[in-house]
Coordinates of C-alpha atoms and ligand atoms in Angstrom, one line a residue:
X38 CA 140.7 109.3 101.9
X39 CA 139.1 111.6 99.9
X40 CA 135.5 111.3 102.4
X41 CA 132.2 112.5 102.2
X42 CA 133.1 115.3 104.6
X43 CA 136.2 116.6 102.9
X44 CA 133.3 116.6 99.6
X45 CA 131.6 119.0 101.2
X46 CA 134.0 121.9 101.3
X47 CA 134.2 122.5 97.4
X48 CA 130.2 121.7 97.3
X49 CA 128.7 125.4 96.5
X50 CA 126.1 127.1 99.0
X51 CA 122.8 127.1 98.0
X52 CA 121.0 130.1 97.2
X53 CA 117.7 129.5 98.3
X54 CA 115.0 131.8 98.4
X55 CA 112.8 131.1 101.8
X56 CA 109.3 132.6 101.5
X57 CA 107.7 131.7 105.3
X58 CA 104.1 130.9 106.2
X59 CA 102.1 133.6 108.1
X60 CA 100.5 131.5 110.2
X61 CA 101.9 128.0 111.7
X62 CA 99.9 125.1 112.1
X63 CA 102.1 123.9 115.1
X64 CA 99.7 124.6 117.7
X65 CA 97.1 122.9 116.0
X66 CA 98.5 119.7 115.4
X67 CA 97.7 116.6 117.5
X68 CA 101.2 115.3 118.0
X69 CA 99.5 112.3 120.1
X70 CA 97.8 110.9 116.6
X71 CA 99.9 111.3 113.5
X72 CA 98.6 107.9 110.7
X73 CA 101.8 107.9 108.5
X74 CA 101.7 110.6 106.0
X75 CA 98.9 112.8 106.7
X76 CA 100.4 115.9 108.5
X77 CA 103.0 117.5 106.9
X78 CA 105.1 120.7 108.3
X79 CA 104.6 124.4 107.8
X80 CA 106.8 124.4 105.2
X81 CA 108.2 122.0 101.8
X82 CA 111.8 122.8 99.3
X83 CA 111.1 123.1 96.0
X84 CA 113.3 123.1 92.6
X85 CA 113.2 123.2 89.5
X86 CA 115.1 121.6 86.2
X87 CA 115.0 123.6 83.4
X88 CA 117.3 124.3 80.4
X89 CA 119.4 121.9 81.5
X90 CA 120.2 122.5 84.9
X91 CA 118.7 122.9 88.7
X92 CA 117.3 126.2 89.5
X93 CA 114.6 128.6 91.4
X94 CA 115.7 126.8 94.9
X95 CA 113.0 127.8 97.6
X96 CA 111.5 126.8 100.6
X97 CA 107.8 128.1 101.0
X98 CA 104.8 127.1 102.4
X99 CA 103.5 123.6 102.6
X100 CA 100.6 123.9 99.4
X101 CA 99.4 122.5 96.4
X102 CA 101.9 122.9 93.5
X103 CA 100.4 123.9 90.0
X104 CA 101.4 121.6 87.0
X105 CA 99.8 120.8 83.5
X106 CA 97.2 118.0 83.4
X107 CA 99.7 116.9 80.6
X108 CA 102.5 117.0 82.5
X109 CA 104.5 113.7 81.7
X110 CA 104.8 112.2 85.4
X111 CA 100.6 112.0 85.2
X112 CA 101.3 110.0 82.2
X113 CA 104.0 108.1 81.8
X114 CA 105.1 107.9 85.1
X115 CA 108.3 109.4 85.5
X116 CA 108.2 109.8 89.2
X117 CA 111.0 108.3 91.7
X118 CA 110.8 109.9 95.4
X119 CA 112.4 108.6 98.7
X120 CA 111.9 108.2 102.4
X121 CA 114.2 109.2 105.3
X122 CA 113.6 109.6 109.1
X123 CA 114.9 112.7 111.4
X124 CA 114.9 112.2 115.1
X125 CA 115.4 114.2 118.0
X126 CA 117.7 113.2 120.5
X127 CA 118.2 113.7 124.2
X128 CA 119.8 117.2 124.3
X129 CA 118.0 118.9 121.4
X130 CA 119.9 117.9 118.3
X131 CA 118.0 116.6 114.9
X132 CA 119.6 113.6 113.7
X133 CA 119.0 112.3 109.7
X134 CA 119.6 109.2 109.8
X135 CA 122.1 108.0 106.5
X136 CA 120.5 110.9 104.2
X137 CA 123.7 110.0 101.6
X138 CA 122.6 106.3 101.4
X139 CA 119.1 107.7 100.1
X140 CA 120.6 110.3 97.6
X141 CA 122.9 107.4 96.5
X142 CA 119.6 105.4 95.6
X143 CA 117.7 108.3 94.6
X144 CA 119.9 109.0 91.6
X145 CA 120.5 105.6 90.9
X146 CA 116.5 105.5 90.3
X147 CA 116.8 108.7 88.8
X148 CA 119.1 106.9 85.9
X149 CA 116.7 104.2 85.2
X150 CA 113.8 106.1 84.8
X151 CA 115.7 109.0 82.1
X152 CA 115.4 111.9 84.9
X153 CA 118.3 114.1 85.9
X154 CA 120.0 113.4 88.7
X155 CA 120.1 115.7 91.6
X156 CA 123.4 117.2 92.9
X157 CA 124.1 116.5 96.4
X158 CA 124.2 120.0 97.2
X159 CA 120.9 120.3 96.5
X160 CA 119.4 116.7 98.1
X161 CA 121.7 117.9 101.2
X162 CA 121.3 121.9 101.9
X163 CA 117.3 121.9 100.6
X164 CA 116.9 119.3 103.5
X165 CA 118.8 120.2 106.4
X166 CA 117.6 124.3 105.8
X167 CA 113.9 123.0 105.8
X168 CA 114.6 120.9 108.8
X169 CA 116.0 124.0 110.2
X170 CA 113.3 126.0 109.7
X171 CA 110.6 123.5 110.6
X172 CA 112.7 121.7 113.4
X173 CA 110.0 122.3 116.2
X174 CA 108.5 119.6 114.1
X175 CA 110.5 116.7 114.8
X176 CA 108.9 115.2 117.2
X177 CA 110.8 114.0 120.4
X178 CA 108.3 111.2 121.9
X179 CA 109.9 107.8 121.9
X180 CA 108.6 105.7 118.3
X181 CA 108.2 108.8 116.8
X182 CA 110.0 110.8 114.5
X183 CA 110.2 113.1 111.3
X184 CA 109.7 111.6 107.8
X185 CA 111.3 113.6 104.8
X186 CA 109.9 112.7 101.8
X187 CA 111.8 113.8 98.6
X188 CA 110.3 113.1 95.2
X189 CA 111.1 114.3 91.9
X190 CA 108.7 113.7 88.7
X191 CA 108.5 115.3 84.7
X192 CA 106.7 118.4 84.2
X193 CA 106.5 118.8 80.2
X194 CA 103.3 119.5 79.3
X195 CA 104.1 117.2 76.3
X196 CA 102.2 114.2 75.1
X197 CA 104.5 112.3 73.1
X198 CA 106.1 109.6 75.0
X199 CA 110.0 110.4 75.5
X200 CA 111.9 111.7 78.8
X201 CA 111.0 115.1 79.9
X202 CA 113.3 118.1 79.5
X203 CA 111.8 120.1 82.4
X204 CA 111.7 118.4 86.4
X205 CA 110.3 119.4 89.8
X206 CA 111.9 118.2 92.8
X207 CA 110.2 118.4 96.0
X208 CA 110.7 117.9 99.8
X209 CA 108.0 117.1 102.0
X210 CA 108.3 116.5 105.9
X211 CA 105.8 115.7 108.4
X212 CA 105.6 114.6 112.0
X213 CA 105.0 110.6 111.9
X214 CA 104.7 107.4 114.7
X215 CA 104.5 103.5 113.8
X216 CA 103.1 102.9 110.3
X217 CA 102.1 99.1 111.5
X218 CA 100.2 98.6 114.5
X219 CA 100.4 95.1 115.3
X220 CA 102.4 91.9 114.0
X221 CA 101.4 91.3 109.9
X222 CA 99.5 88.5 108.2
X223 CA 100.8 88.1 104.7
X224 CA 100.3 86.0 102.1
X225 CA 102.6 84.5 99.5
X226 CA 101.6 85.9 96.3
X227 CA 102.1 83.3 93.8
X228 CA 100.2 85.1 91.0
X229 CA 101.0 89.1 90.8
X230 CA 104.7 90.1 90.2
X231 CA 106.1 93.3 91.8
X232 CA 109.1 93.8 89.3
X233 CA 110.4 91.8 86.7
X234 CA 114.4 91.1 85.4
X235 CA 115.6 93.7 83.3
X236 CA 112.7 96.0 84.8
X237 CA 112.5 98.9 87.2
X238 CA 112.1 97.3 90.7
X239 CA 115.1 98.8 92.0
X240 CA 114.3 101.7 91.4
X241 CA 111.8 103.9 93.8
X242 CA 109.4 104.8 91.2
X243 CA 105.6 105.6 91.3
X244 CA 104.9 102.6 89.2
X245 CA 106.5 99.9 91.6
X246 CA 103.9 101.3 94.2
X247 CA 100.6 102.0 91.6
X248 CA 101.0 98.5 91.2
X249 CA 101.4 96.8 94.0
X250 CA 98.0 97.9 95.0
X251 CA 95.3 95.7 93.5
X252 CA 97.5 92.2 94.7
X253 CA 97.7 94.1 98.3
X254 CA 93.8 95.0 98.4
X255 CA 92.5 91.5 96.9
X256 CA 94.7 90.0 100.0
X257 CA 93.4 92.4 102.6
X258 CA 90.0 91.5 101.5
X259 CA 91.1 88.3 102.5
X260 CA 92.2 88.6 105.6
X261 CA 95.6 89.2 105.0
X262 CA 97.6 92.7 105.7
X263 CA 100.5 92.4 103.2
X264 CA 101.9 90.7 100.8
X265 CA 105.3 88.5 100.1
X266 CA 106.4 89.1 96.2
X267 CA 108.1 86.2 94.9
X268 CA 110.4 86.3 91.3
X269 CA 108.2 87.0 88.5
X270 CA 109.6 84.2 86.4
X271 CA 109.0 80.8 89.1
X272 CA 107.0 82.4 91.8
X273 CA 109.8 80.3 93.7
X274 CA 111.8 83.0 94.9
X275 CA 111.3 85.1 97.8
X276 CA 111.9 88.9 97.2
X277 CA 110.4 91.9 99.3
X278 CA 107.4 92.2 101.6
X279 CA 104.4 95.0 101.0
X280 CA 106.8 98.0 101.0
X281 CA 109.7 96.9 102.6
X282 CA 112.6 94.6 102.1
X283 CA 112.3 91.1 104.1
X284 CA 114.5 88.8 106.2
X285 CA 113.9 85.9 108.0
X286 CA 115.9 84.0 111.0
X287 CA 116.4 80.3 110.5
X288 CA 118.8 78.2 112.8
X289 CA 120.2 81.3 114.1
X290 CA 121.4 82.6 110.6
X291 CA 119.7 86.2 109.3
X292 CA 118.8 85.0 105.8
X293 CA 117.6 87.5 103.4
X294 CA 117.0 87.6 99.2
X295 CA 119.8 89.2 98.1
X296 CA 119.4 92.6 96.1
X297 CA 119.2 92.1 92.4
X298 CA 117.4 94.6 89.9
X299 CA 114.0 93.4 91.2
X300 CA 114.6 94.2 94.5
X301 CA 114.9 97.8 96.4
X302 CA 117.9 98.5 98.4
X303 CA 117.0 99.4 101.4
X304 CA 118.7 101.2 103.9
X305 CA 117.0 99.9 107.1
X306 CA 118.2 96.3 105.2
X307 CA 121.8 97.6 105.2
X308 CA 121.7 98.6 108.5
X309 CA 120.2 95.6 110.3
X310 CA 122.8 93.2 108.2
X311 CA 125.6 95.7 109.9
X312 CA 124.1 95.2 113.4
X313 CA 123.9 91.5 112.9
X314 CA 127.1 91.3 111.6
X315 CA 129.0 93.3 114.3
X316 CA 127.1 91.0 116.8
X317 CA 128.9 88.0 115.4
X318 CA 125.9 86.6 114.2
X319 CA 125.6 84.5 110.9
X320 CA 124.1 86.4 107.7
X321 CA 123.1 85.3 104.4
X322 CA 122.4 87.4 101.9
X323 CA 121.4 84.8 98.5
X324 CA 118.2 83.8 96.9
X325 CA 116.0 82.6 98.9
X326 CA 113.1 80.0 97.7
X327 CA 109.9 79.5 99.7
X328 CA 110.4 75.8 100.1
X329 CA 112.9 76.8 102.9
X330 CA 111.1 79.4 104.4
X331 CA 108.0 77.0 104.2
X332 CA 109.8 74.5 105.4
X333 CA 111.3 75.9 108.2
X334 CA 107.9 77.3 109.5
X335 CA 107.0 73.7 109.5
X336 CA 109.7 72.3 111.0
X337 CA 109.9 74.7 113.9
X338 CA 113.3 76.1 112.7
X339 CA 112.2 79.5 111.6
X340 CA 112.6 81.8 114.8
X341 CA 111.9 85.2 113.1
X342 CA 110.1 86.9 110.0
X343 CA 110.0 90.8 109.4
X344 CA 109.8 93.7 106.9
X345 CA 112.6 96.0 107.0
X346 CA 111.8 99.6 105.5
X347 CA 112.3 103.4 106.4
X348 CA 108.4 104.3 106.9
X349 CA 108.1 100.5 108.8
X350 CA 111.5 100.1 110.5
X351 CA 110.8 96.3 111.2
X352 CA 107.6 95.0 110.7
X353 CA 106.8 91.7 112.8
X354 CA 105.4 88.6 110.4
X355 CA 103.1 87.4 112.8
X356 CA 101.3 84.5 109.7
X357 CA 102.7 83.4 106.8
X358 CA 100.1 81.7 104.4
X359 CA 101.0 79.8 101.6
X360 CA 98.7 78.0 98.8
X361 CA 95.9 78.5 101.8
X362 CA 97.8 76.7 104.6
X363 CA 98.8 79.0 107.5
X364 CA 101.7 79.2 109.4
X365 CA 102.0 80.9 112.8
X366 CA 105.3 82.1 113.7
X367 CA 107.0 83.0 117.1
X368 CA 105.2 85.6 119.5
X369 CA 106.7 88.7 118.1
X370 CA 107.8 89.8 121.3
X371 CA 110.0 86.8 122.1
X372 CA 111.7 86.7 119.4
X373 CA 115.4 87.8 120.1
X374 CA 117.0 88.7 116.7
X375 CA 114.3 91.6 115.8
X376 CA 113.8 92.9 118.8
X377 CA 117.6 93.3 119.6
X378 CA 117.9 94.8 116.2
X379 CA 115.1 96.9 116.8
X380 CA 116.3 98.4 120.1
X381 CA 119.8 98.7 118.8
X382 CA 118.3 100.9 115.9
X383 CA 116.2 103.0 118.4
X384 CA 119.3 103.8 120.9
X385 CA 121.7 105.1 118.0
X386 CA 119.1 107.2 116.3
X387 CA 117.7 108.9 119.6
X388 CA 121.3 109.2 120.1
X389 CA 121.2 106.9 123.6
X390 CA 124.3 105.5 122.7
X391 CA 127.5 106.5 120.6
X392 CA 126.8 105.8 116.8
X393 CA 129.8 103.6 116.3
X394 CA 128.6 103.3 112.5
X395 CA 128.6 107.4 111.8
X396 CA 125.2 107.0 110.5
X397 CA 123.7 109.8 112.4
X398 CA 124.0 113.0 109.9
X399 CA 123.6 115.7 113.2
X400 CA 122.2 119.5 111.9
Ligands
COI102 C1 109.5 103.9 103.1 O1 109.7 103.0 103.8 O2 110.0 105.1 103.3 C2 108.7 103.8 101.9 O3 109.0 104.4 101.0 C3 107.6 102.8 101.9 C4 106.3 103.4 101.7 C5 105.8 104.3 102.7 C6 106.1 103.9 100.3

């Protein structure tokens, strides 16, 4: 079987140049209060496509980056990036956890959007020597963990609307805990679309994100915390949740939309079908129309509701409104399906338990 792992021998060893900080910002960080995504490490990766090909591989201090105001990605929007959680575990080790699944989707995104895509040399050795280097970072407090942020976007300082010739690819880390505090209101949005058929919503791209943000700030004004996107062409459809992908239990069966070029495909989603699917449990992966979902709320049938995603892990769906009726769903912490899955998640990434799936990538 011609495996990831035998891959790796004939993959080339990076030359990167490392450049490191005079002064670490360890000590002063407050490892007790980390919001999602505002401290990152003492150090990022950086690379650059140019002429055709990756070069100038370097890891150097976490700071601003100079580019052209007319640098494409500003305009256009060529931009794809992707999230990935490092834990520590028990005795010491850093665990990734599925870093291959995420370069898989990263270059798929890259494709859609005309960018190159990155060698997994590259995606691979930039991460796991900055991890090494900044691996007092990771932190080891239970609900905590490392998130690695790799993004890539279109440096030509070049007006005219066509793909860029010249890249930057980037990786960020920084110390995180739980991006939602409590259970989530959302909405049905029966009016904005996320990502249309034959359009980019597969892809991680800047754009899917830019906007998404005017539907998710009318609903927070009110009252709700996220959203639920339905298909662009019915509104009938079911298809993510704010950020993350979505699932629902019904009658004891894991329902959840199935992925199609609208939808992101998420690696927290993969993983949580595996656990339920290894527990013997029933899973659906189809479309699915809000009339069920709506139904089953009503009709008591519908046990469990969450957002699956890297940054969110699962996300309780505490209220699900629809056309201005409200439905409250089970107490979050009853609810068996989640919260199993949840736990399950936790135990093989702290590395409490054997990873019978081989989806912790040790370094
Ligand atoms: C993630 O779950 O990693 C995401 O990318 C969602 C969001 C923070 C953009």
């Amino acid at each position: 079987m011609q495996g990831i792992h035998s891959m790796k021998n004939v993959i080339d060893i990076l030359d990167i140049k490392v450049s490191r900080t005079p002064q670490s910002r360890l000590e002063s960080t407050d490892f007790e209060n980390l919001p999602f995504g505002r401290v990152f490490s003492d150090h990022m990766f950086t690379a650059d496509f140019e002429d055709g090909e990756w070069k100038n591989f370097q890891i150097l201090p976490y700071g601003n980056i100079e580019i052209s105001p007319a640098a494409s990605a500003l305009h256009y929007g060529q931009a794809i990036f992707e999230g990935i959680k490092a834990y520590k575990q028990a005795d010491g080790r850093i665990s990734i956890f599925r870093p291959y699944k995420n370069l898989e989707r990263f270059n798929i995104s890259a494709q859609r959007m005309a960018m190159p895509i990155i060698p997994e040399e590259i995606f691979m050795q930039g991460m796991q020597q900055l991890l090494e280097m900044d691996r007092d970072w990771v932190p080891s407090q239970e609900g905590y963990s490392l998130y690695i942020r790799p993004v890539m976007f279109a440096t030509d300082p070049i007006l005219g609307v066509h793909a860029s010739s010249n890249y930057k690819f980037v990786i960020l880390i920084g110390p995180v805990g739980v991006y939602y505090a409590k259970p989530l209101k959302v909405k049905i949005e029966t009016h904005y679309t996320r990502a249309v058929e034959g359009g980019v919503g597969y892809a991680k791209t800047a754009g899917n994100y830019a906007s998404s943000l005017l539907p998710t700030k009318l609903a927070q004004q009110e009252g709700f915390d996220q959203l639920i996107w339905t298909d662009a062409k019915e509104h009938a459809y079911i298809e993510e949740s704010g950020t993350t992908n979505v699932m629902f239990v019904i009658n004891d069966t894991l329902i959840t939309p199935s992925t199609r070029d609208s939808i992101l495909d998420g690696v927290t989603r993969h993983s949580i079908l595996d656990l339920a699917r290894s527990w013997g449990m029933p899973v659906e992966e189809r479309r699915v129309t809000v009339t069920e979902v709506i139904e089953a709320a009503q009709n008591g049938t519908l046990q469990d509701a969450f957002g699956a995603g890297t940054a969110a892990t699962i996300a309780h769906i505490a209220e699900i409104t629809y056309e201005g009726k409200k439905y409250t769903l089970p107490e979050p912490s009853s609810r068996a399906f989640s919260n199993k899955a949840l736990q399950a998640l936790k135990e093989i990434r702290y590395g409490l338990v054997p990873d019978p799936f081989g989806w912790n990538h040790l370094i």
